[in-house]
Amino acid sequence: MNNQKYLIAANWKQNGDAKSLIRLINNFIRLYKKAKPTCDILILPPAIYLETILNRLKHHKVSRKKISLGAQNISPYQNGAYTGELSVDMTKDYNCNYTLVGHSERRHVFNEDEKIISKKVRLSIESGMQTILCVGETMAEYNSKSTKKVILRQLKSALVKSANLIKSDHNKIIIAYEPVWAIGTGKTASLDDIRDVHGYIHNSLSKILGTKTNSIKILYGGSVNNLNAASILVLSNVNGALVGGASLNSKKFIDICSSI
Ligand code: PEP
Protein backbone atom coordinates (compact mmCIF):
# COMPACT_ATOMS: atom_id res chain seq x y z
CA MET A 1 0.00 0.00 0.00
CA ASN A 2 0.00 3.21 0.57
CA ASN A 3 0.05 5.94 3.06
CA GLN A 4 -2.83 4.72 5.16
CA LYS A 5 -2.39 4.56 8.89
CA TYR A 6 -1.65 1.32 10.66
CA LEU A 7 -4.47 -0.15 12.68
CA ILE A 8 -3.68 -1.82 16.00
CA ALA A 9 -6.67 -3.61 17.50
CA ALA A 10 -7.06 -4.91 21.05
CA ASN A 11 -9.28 -7.96 21.36
CA TRP A 12 -10.02 -8.26 25.06
CA LYS A 13 -12.15 -11.38 24.47
CA GLN A 14 -14.10 -12.62 27.54
CA ASN A 15 -11.63 -11.24 30.06
CA GLY A 16 -11.83 -8.95 33.07
CA ASP A 17 -14.66 -7.27 34.90
CA ALA A 18 -15.83 -3.67 35.16
CA LYS A 19 -13.21 -2.78 37.76
CA SER A 20 -10.21 -4.35 36.03
CA LEU A 21 -11.19 -3.11 32.55
CA ILE A 22 -11.69 0.44 33.81
CA ARG A 23 -8.20 0.22 35.33
CA LEU A 24 -6.84 -1.15 32.05
CA ILE A 25 -8.36 1.59 29.86
CA ASN A 26 -7.44 4.36 32.30
CA ASN A 27 -3.82 3.18 32.37
CA PHE A 28 -3.75 2.78 28.64
CA ILE A 29 -5.12 6.29 28.02
CA ARG A 30 -2.52 7.75 30.39
CA LEU A 31 0.28 5.98 28.47
CA TYR A 32 -1.32 6.86 25.14
CA LYS A 33 -1.31 10.56 25.96
CA LYS A 34 2.40 10.41 26.70
CA ALA A 35 3.47 8.18 23.81
CA LYS A 36 1.17 9.72 21.17
CA PRO A 37 1.39 6.79 18.76
CA THR A 38 0.53 7.61 15.16
CA CYS A 39 -1.48 4.47 14.41
CA ASP A 40 -5.25 4.10 14.64
CA ILE A 41 -6.22 2.15 17.72
CA LEU A 42 -9.26 -0.03 18.16
CA ILE A 43 -10.54 -1.50 21.41
CA LEU A 44 -12.85 -4.52 21.28
CA PRO A 45 -14.12 -4.96 24.84
CA PRO A 46 -16.65 -7.54 26.00
CA ALA A 47 -19.93 -6.09 24.69
CA ILE A 48 -21.42 -5.55 28.14
CA TYR A 49 -18.62 -3.09 28.91
CA LEU A 50 -18.80 -1.06 25.70
CA GLU A 51 -20.64 1.75 27.45
CA THR A 52 -18.20 1.73 30.37
CA ILE A 53 -15.20 2.00 28.05
CA LEU A 54 -16.92 4.61 25.89
CA ASN A 55 -17.53 6.71 29.01
CA ARG A 56 -13.85 6.42 29.98
CA LEU A 57 -12.79 7.65 26.52
CA LYS A 58 -15.22 10.55 26.80
CA HIS A 59 -14.11 11.35 30.34
CA HIS A 60 -10.47 11.54 29.22
CA LYS A 61 -11.46 13.51 26.10
CA VAL A 62 -9.94 10.98 23.72
CA SER A 63 -11.20 11.42 20.18
CA ARG A 64 -13.01 8.38 18.85
CA LYS A 65 -11.05 8.94 15.64
CA LYS A 66 -7.86 8.07 17.56
CA ILE A 67 -9.18 5.25 19.73
CA SER A 68 -12.22 3.57 18.23
CA LEU A 69 -14.54 0.99 19.67
CA GLY A 70 -15.75 -2.19 18.08
CA ALA A 71 -17.78 -5.32 18.71
CA GLN A 72 -16.05 -8.69 19.03
CA ASN A 73 -19.04 -10.41 17.50
CA ILE A 74 -22.43 -9.55 16.02
CA SER A 75 -25.59 -11.43 15.21
CA PRO A 76 -26.04 -12.65 11.63
CA TYR A 77 -29.59 -11.22 11.84
CA GLN A 78 -30.68 -7.60 11.84
CA ASN A 79 -33.07 -7.88 14.80
CA GLY A 80 -35.83 -10.07 16.19
CA ALA A 81 -36.29 -13.24 18.19
CA TYR A 82 -32.65 -14.28 18.54
CA THR A 83 -32.10 -14.74 22.27
CA GLY A 84 -28.68 -13.77 23.50
CA GLU A 85 -27.56 -12.05 20.30
CA LEU A 86 -26.24 -8.54 19.77
CA SER A 87 -27.26 -6.71 16.61
CA VAL A 88 -24.81 -4.64 14.67
CA ASP A 89 -27.10 -1.62 15.00
CA MET A 90 -27.17 -1.96 18.80
CA THR A 91 -23.39 -1.58 18.87
CA LYS A 92 -23.76 1.77 17.12
CA ASP A 93 -25.46 3.14 20.22
CA TYR A 94 -22.05 2.85 21.87
CA ASN A 95 -20.18 4.56 19.04
CA CYS A 96 -18.80 1.31 17.64
CA ASN A 97 -17.56 1.68 14.12
CA TYR A 98 -15.77 -1.65 13.77
CA THR A 99 -16.88 -5.26 14.03
CA LEU A 100 -14.85 -8.43 14.23
CA VAL A 101 -16.22 -11.31 12.18
CA GLY A 102 -15.06 -14.89 11.80
CA HIS A 103 -12.53 -14.93 14.63
CA SER A 104 -11.10 -18.42 14.95
CA GLU A 105 -12.69 -18.80 18.39
CA ARG A 106 -16.09 -18.10 16.81
CA ARG A 107 -15.36 -20.57 14.01
CA HIS A 108 -13.82 -23.34 16.08
CA VAL A 109 -15.31 -23.04 19.58
CA PHE A 110 -18.79 -21.87 18.56
CA ASN A 111 -18.90 -23.72 15.23
CA GLU A 112 -19.76 -20.68 13.14
CA ASP A 113 -19.86 -21.82 9.56
CA GLU A 114 -18.95 -19.91 6.43
CA LYS A 115 -22.60 -19.14 5.63
CA ILE A 116 -23.07 -17.39 8.96
CA ILE A 117 -19.80 -15.52 8.57
CA SER A 118 -20.84 -14.34 5.11
CA LYS A 119 -24.17 -13.05 6.52
CA LYS A 120 -22.40 -11.21 9.33
CA VAL A 121 -19.94 -9.60 6.92
CA ARG A 122 -22.75 -8.37 4.70
CA LEU A 123 -24.90 -7.08 7.53
CA SER A 124 -21.94 -5.33 9.11
CA ILE A 125 -20.87 -3.64 5.88
CA GLU A 126 -24.43 -2.70 4.99
CA SER A 127 -24.74 -1.08 8.34
CA GLY A 128 -21.68 1.05 7.63
CA MET A 129 -19.20 -0.69 9.91
CA GLN A 130 -15.55 -1.24 9.17
CA THR A 131 -15.58 -5.00 9.23
CA ILE A 132 -12.56 -7.03 10.23
CA LEU A 133 -12.79 -10.50 8.72
CA CYS A 134 -10.45 -13.02 10.36
CA VAL A 135 -9.01 -15.85 8.30
CA GLY A 136 -6.38 -18.42 9.09
CA GLU A 137 -5.39 -22.05 8.94
CA THR A 138 -5.21 -24.66 11.71
CA MET A 139 -1.95 -26.38 12.58
CA ALA A 140 -2.98 -29.50 10.64
CA GLU A 141 -3.75 -27.35 7.58
CA TYR A 142 -0.44 -25.55 7.95
CA ASN A 143 1.42 -28.85 8.20
CA SER A 144 -0.31 -30.20 5.11
CA LYS A 145 0.63 -27.01 3.22
CA SER A 146 -3.03 -26.08 2.75
CA THR A 147 -2.77 -22.56 4.16
CA LYS A 148 -3.46 -20.76 0.89
CA LYS A 149 -6.26 -23.09 -0.12
CA VAL A 150 -7.98 -22.56 3.24
CA ILE A 151 -7.56 -18.81 3.14
CA LEU A 152 -8.88 -18.54 -0.39
CA ARG A 153 -11.95 -20.55 0.60
CA GLN A 154 -12.54 -18.42 3.69
CA LEU A 155 -12.14 -15.16 1.76
CA LYS A 156 -14.40 -16.26 -1.09
CA SER A 157 -17.16 -17.62 1.08
CA ALA A 158 -17.19 -14.55 3.32
CA LEU A 159 -16.87 -11.84 0.69
CA VAL A 160 -18.56 -12.87 -2.53
CA LYS A 161 -22.01 -11.72 -1.39
CA SER A 162 -20.59 -8.37 -0.28
CA ALA A 163 -18.33 -7.83 -3.27
CA ASN A 164 -20.31 -4.91 -4.70
CA LEU A 165 -20.48 -3.15 -1.35
CA ILE A 166 -16.74 -3.57 -0.83
CA LYS A 167 -15.93 -2.43 -4.36
CA SER A 168 -17.70 0.84 -3.70
CA ASP A 169 -15.76 1.43 -0.48
CA HIS A 170 -12.55 -0.51 0.25
CA ASN A 171 -12.45 0.93 3.77
CA LYS A 172 -15.39 -1.21 4.76
CA ILE A 173 -13.39 -4.42 4.87
CA ILE A 174 -10.18 -5.25 6.70
CA ILE A 175 -8.68 -8.72 6.68
CA ALA A 176 -6.92 -10.16 9.72
CA TYR A 177 -4.64 -13.09 8.96
CA GLU A 178 -4.52 -15.14 12.13
CA PRO A 179 -3.09 -18.64 11.98
CA VAL A 180 -5.24 -20.57 14.45
CA TRP A 181 -2.16 -22.24 15.91
CA ALA A 182 -0.59 -18.87 16.67
CA ILE A 183 -3.50 -17.45 18.67
CA GLY A 184 -2.78 -17.35 22.37
CA THR A 185 0.07 -19.85 22.07
CA GLY A 186 3.13 -17.62 22.12
CA LYS A 187 4.03 -18.90 18.62
CA THR A 188 3.93 -16.50 15.69
CA ALA A 189 4.06 -17.33 12.02
CA SER A 190 7.52 -16.78 10.52
CA LEU A 191 8.15 -13.39 8.95
CA ASP A 192 8.53 -15.10 5.56
CA ASP A 193 5.18 -16.83 5.95
CA ILE A 194 3.45 -13.62 7.05
CA ARG A 195 4.86 -11.71 4.07
CA ASP A 196 3.92 -14.51 1.69
CA VAL A 197 0.38 -15.01 3.01
CA HIS A 198 -0.39 -11.29 3.16
CA GLY A 199 0.73 -10.95 -0.48
CA TYR A 200 -1.47 -13.91 -1.35
CA ILE A 201 -4.45 -12.34 0.42
CA HIS A 202 -4.01 -9.17 -1.65
CA ASN A 203 -3.92 -11.16 -4.89
CA SER A 204 -6.93 -13.20 -3.84
CA LEU A 205 -8.92 -10.10 -2.91
CA SER A 206 -8.18 -8.60 -6.32
CA LYS A 207 -9.48 -11.76 -7.99
CA ILE A 208 -12.57 -12.12 -5.79
CA LEU A 209 -13.52 -8.46 -6.07
CA GLY A 210 -12.36 -7.98 -9.64
CA THR A 211 -10.61 -4.74 -8.81
CA LYS A 212 -7.34 -3.47 -7.34
CA THR A 213 -7.36 -3.89 -3.59
CA ASN A 214 -4.19 -2.12 -2.52
CA SER A 215 -6.06 0.05 -0.10
CA ILE A 216 -7.61 -2.86 1.82
CA LYS A 217 -5.80 -3.25 5.12
CA ILE A 218 -4.45 -6.63 6.14
CA LEU A 219 -3.65 -7.13 9.82
CA TYR A 220 -1.59 -9.92 11.30
CA GLY A 221 -2.73 -11.60 14.50
CA GLY A 222 -1.36 -14.45 16.57
CA SER A 223 0.79 -13.87 19.68
CA VAL A 224 1.83 -10.37 18.68
CA ASN A 225 3.58 -8.74 21.63
CA ASN A 226 5.77 -5.77 22.50
CA LEU A 227 8.92 -7.69 21.52
CA ASN A 228 7.91 -8.99 18.10
CA ALA A 229 5.52 -6.27 16.89
CA ALA A 230 8.11 -4.05 15.19
CA SER A 231 9.54 -6.87 13.08
CA ILE A 232 6.06 -7.92 11.93
CA LEU A 233 4.62 -4.46 11.30
CA VAL A 234 7.51 -3.46 9.06
CA LEU A 235 6.72 -6.25 6.55
CA SER A 236 5.19 -5.33 3.22
CA ASN A 237 1.40 -5.78 3.10
CA VAL A 238 1.14 -5.77 6.89
CA ASN A 239 -1.05 -2.82 7.81
CA GLY A 240 -1.53 -3.44 11.48
CA ALA A 241 -2.11 -6.09 14.12
CA LEU A 242 -4.91 -7.79 15.98
CA VAL A 243 -3.70 -8.36 19.51
CA GLY A 244 -5.28 -10.59 22.15
CA GLY A 245 -3.27 -11.46 25.26
CA ALA A 246 -0.79 -8.58 25.09
CA SER A 247 -3.62 -6.04 24.81
CA LEU A 248 -4.65 -6.86 28.38
CA ASN A 249 -1.44 -5.22 29.59
CA SER A 250 -1.53 -1.45 29.05
CA LYS A 251 2.26 -1.10 28.92
CA LYS A 252 2.73 -3.93 26.43
CA PHE A 253 -0.13 -2.65 24.31
CA ILE A 254 1.13 0.93 24.14
CA ASP A 255 4.58 -0.42 23.23
CA ILE A 256 3.01 -2.38 20.37
CA CYS A 257 1.15 0.75 19.23
CA SER A 258 4.37 2.77 19.43
CA SER A 259 6.45 0.27 17.53
CA ILE A 260 5.51 1.70 14.13
C1 PEP B 1 -6.66 -12.83 18.83
O1 PEP B 1 -7.44 -13.04 19.73
O2 PEP B 1 -7.09 -12.45 17.76
C2 PEP B 1 -5.23 -13.01 19.06
C3 PEP B 1 -4.43 -12.80 18.07
O3 PEP B 1 -4.84 -13.39 20.32
P1 PEP B 1 -3.32 -13.44 20.85
O4 PEP B 1 -2.67 -12.13 20.53
O5 PEP B 1 -3.44 -13.69 22.32
O6 PEP B 1 -2.63 -14.56 20.14
Coordinates of C-alpha atoms and ligand atoms in Angstrom, one line a residue:
M1 CA 0.0 0.0 0.0
N2 CA 0.0 3.2 0.6
N3 CA 0.1 5.9 3.1
Q4 CA -2.8 4.7 5.2
K5 CA -2.4 4.6 8.9
Y6 CA -1.6 1.3 10.7
L7 CA -4.5 -0.2 12.7
I8 CA -3.7 -1.8 16.0
A9 CA -6.7 -3.6 17.5
A10 CA -7.1 -4.9 21.0
N11 CA -9.3 -8.0 21.4
W12 CA -10.0 -8.3 25.1
K13 CA -12.2 -11.4 24.5
Q14 CA -14.1 -12.6 27.5
N15 CA -11.6 -11.2 30.1
G16 CA -11.8 -8.9 33.1
D17 CA -14.7 -7.3 34.9
A18 CA -15.8 -3.7 35.2
K19 CA -13.2 -2.8 37.8
S20 CA -10.2 -4.4 36.0
L21 CA -11.2 -3.1 32.6
I22 CA -11.7 0.4 33.8
R23 CA -8.2 0.2 35.3
L24 CA -6.8 -1.2 32.1
I25 CA -8.4 1.6 29.9
N26 CA -7.4 4.4 32.3
N27 CA -3.8 3.2 32.4
F28 CA -3.8 2.8 28.6
I29 CA -5.1 6.3 28.0
R30 CA -2.5 7.7 30.4
L31 CA 0.3 6.0 28.5
Y32 CA -1.3 6.9 25.1
K33 CA -1.3 10.6 26.0
K34 CA 2.4 10.4 26.7
A35 CA 3.5 8.2 23.8
K36 CA 1.2 9.7 21.2
P37 CA 1.4 6.8 18.8
T38 CA 0.5 7.6 15.2
C39 CA -1.5 4.5 14.4
D40 CA -5.2 4.1 14.6
I41 CA -6.2 2.1 17.7
L42 CA -9.3 0.0 18.2
I43 CA -10.5 -1.5 21.4
L44 CA -12.9 -4.5 21.3
P45 CA -14.1 -5.0 24.8
P46 CA -16.7 -7.5 26.0
A47 CA -19.9 -6.1 24.7
I48 CA -21.4 -5.6 28.1
Y49 CA -18.6 -3.1 28.9
L50 CA -18.8 -1.1 25.7
E51 CA -20.6 1.8 27.4
T52 CA -18.2 1.7 30.4
I53 CA -15.2 2.0 28.0
L54 CA -16.9 4.6 25.9
N55 CA -17.5 6.7 29.0
R56 CA -13.9 6.4 30.0
L57 CA -12.8 7.7 26.5
K58 CA -15.2 10.5 26.8
H59 CA -14.1 11.3 30.3
H60 CA -10.5 11.5 29.2
K61 CA -11.5 13.5 26.1
V62 CA -9.9 11.0 23.7
S63 CA -11.2 11.4 20.2
R64 CA -13.0 8.4 18.8
K65 CA -11.1 8.9 15.6
K66 CA -7.9 8.1 17.6
I67 CA -9.2 5.3 19.7
S68 CA -12.2 3.6 18.2
L69 CA -14.5 1.0 19.7
G70 CA -15.7 -2.2 18.1
A71 CA -17.8 -5.3 18.7
Q72 CA -16.0 -8.7 19.0
N73 CA -19.0 -10.4 17.5
I74 CA -22.4 -9.6 16.0
S75 CA -25.6 -11.4 15.2
P76 CA -26.0 -12.7 11.6
Y77 CA -29.6 -11.2 11.8
Q78 CA -30.7 -7.6 11.8
N79 CA -33.1 -7.9 14.8
G80 CA -35.8 -10.1 16.2
A81 CA -36.3 -13.2 18.2
Y82 CA -32.6 -14.3 18.5
T83 CA -32.1 -14.7 22.3
G84 CA -28.7 -13.8 23.5
E85 CA -27.6 -12.1 20.3
L86 CA -26.2 -8.5 19.8
S87 CA -27.3 -6.7 16.6
V88 CA -24.8 -4.6 14.7
D89 CA -27.1 -1.6 15.0
M90 CA -27.2 -2.0 18.8
T91 CA -23.4 -1.6 18.9
K92 CA -23.8 1.8 17.1
D93 CA -25.5 3.1 20.2
Y94 CA -22.1 2.8 21.9
N95 CA -20.2 4.6 19.0
C96 CA -18.8 1.3 17.6
N97 CA -17.6 1.7 14.1
Y98 CA -15.8 -1.7 13.8
T99 CA -16.9 -5.3 14.0
L100 CA -14.9 -8.4 14.2
V101 CA -16.2 -11.3 12.2
G102 CA -15.1 -14.9 11.8
H103 CA -12.5 -14.9 14.6
S104 CA -11.1 -18.4 14.9
E105 CA -12.7 -18.8 18.4
R106 CA -16.1 -18.1 16.8
R107 CA -15.4 -20.6 14.0
H108 CA -13.8 -23.3 16.1
V109 CA -15.3 -23.0 19.6
F110 CA -18.8 -21.9 18.6
N111 CA -18.9 -23.7 15.2
E112 CA -19.8 -20.7 13.1
D113 CA -19.9 -21.8 9.6
E114 CA -19.0 -19.9 6.4
K115 CA -22.6 -19.1 5.6
I116 CA -23.1 -17.4 9.0
I117 CA -19.8 -15.5 8.6
S118 CA -20.8 -14.3 5.1
K119 CA -24.2 -13.1 6.5
K120 CA -22.4 -11.2 9.3
V121 CA -19.9 -9.6 6.9
R122 CA -22.7 -8.4 4.7
L123 CA -24.9 -7.1 7.5
S124 CA -21.9 -5.3 9.1
I125 CA -20.9 -3.6 5.9
E126 CA -24.4 -2.7 5.0
S127 CA -24.7 -1.1 8.3
G128 CA -21.7 1.1 7.6
M129 CA -19.2 -0.7 9.9
Q130 CA -15.5 -1.2 9.2
T131 CA -15.6 -5.0 9.2
I132 CA -12.6 -7.0 10.2
L133 CA -12.8 -10.5 8.7
C134 CA -10.5 -13.0 10.4
V135 CA -9.0 -15.9 8.3
G136 CA -6.4 -18.4 9.1
E137 CA -5.4 -22.1 8.9
T138 CA -5.2 -24.7 11.7
M139 CA -1.9 -26.4 12.6
A140 CA -3.0 -29.5 10.6
E141 CA -3.8 -27.3 7.6
Y142 CA -0.4 -25.6 7.9
N143 CA 1.4 -28.9 8.2
S144 CA -0.3 -30.2 5.1
K145 CA 0.6 -27.0 3.2
S146 CA -3.0 -26.1 2.7
T147 CA -2.8 -22.6 4.2
K148 CA -3.5 -20.8 0.9
K149 CA -6.3 -23.1 -0.1
V150 CA -8.0 -22.6 3.2
I151 CA -7.6 -18.8 3.1
L152 CA -8.9 -18.5 -0.4
R153 CA -11.9 -20.5 0.6
Q154 CA -12.5 -18.4 3.7
L155 CA -12.1 -15.2 1.8
K156 CA -14.4 -16.3 -1.1
S157 CA -17.2 -17.6 1.1
A158 CA -17.2 -14.6 3.3
L159 CA -16.9 -11.8 0.7
V160 CA -18.6 -12.9 -2.5
K161 CA -22.0 -11.7 -1.4
S162 CA -20.6 -8.4 -0.3
A163 CA -18.3 -7.8 -3.3
N164 CA -20.3 -4.9 -4.7
L165 CA -20.5 -3.2 -1.4
I166 CA -16.7 -3.6 -0.8
K167 CA -15.9 -2.4 -4.4
S168 CA -17.7 0.8 -3.7
D169 CA -15.8 1.4 -0.5
H170 CA -12.6 -0.5 0.2
N171 CA -12.5 0.9 3.8
K172 CA -15.4 -1.2 4.8
I173 CA -13.4 -4.4 4.9
I174 CA -10.2 -5.3 6.7
I175 CA -8.7 -8.7 6.7
A176 CA -6.9 -10.2 9.7
Y177 CA -4.6 -13.1 9.0
E178 CA -4.5 -15.1 12.1
P179 CA -3.1 -18.6 12.0
V180 CA -5.2 -20.6 14.5
W181 CA -2.2 -22.2 15.9
A182 CA -0.6 -18.9 16.7
I183 CA -3.5 -17.4 18.7
G184 CA -2.8 -17.3 22.4
T185 CA 0.1 -19.8 22.1
G186 CA 3.1 -17.6 22.1
K187 CA 4.0 -18.9 18.6
T188 CA 3.9 -16.5 15.7
A189 CA 4.1 -17.3 12.0
S190 CA 7.5 -16.8 10.5
L191 CA 8.1 -13.4 8.9
D192 CA 8.5 -15.1 5.6
D193 CA 5.2 -16.8 5.9
I194 CA 3.5 -13.6 7.1
R195 CA 4.9 -11.7 4.1
D196 CA 3.9 -14.5 1.7
V197 CA 0.4 -15.0 3.0
H198 CA -0.4 -11.3 3.2
G199 CA 0.7 -10.9 -0.5
Y200 CA -1.5 -13.9 -1.3
I201 CA -4.4 -12.3 0.4
H202 CA -4.0 -9.2 -1.7
N203 CA -3.9 -11.2 -4.9
S204 CA -6.9 -13.2 -3.8
L205 CA -8.9 -10.1 -2.9
S206 CA -8.2 -8.6 -6.3
K207 CA -9.5 -11.8 -8.0
I208 CA -12.6 -12.1 -5.8
L209 CA -13.5 -8.5 -6.1
G210 CA -12.4 -8.0 -9.6
T211 CA -10.6 -4.7 -8.8
K212 CA -7.3 -3.5 -7.3
T213 CA -7.4 -3.9 -3.6
N214 CA -4.2 -2.1 -2.5
S215 CA -6.1 0.1 -0.1
I216 CA -7.6 -2.9 1.8
K217 CA -5.8 -3.2 5.1
I218 CA -4.4 -6.6 6.1
L219 CA -3.6 -7.1 9.8
Y220 CA -1.6 -9.9 11.3
G221 CA -2.7 -11.6 14.5
G222 CA -1.4 -14.4 16.6
S223 CA 0.8 -13.9 19.7
V224 CA 1.8 -10.4 18.7
N225 CA 3.6 -8.7 21.6
N226 CA 5.8 -5.8 22.5
L227 CA 8.9 -7.7 21.5
N228 CA 7.9 -9.0 18.1
A229 CA 5.5 -6.3 16.9
A230 CA 8.1 -4.0 15.2
S231 CA 9.5 -6.9 13.1
I232 CA 6.1 -7.9 11.9
L233 CA 4.6 -4.5 11.3
V234 CA 7.5 -3.5 9.1
L235 CA 6.7 -6.2 6.6
S236 CA 5.2 -5.3 3.2
N237 CA 1.4 -5.8 3.1
V238 CA 1.1 -5.8 6.9
N239 CA -1.1 -2.8 7.8
G240 CA -1.5 -3.4 11.5
A241 CA -2.1 -6.1 14.1
L242 CA -4.9 -7.8 16.0
V243 CA -3.7 -8.4 19.5
G244 CA -5.3 -10.6 22.2
G245 CA -3.3 -11.5 25.3
A246 CA -0.8 -8.6 25.1
S247 CA -3.6 -6.0 24.8
L248 CA -4.6 -6.9 28.4
N249 CA -1.4 -5.2 29.6
S250 CA -1.5 -1.5 29.0
K251 CA 2.3 -1.1 28.9
K252 CA 2.7 -3.9 26.4
F253 CA -0.1 -2.6 24.3
I254 CA 1.1 0.9 24.1
D255 CA 4.6 -0.4 23.2
I256 CA 3.0 -2.4 20.4
C257 CA 1.1 0.8 19.2
S258 CA 4.4 2.8 19.4
S259 CA 6.4 0.3 17.5
I260 CA 5.5 1.7 14.1
Ligands
PEP1 C1 -6.7 -12.8 18.8 O1 -7.4 -13.0 19.7 O2 -7.1 -12.4 17.8 C2 -5.2 -13.0 19.1 C3 -4.4 -12.8 18.1 O3 -4.8 -13.4 20.3 P1 -3.3 -13.4 20.9 O4 -2.7 -12.1 20.5 O5 -3.4 -13.7 22.3 O6 -2.6 -14.6 20.1

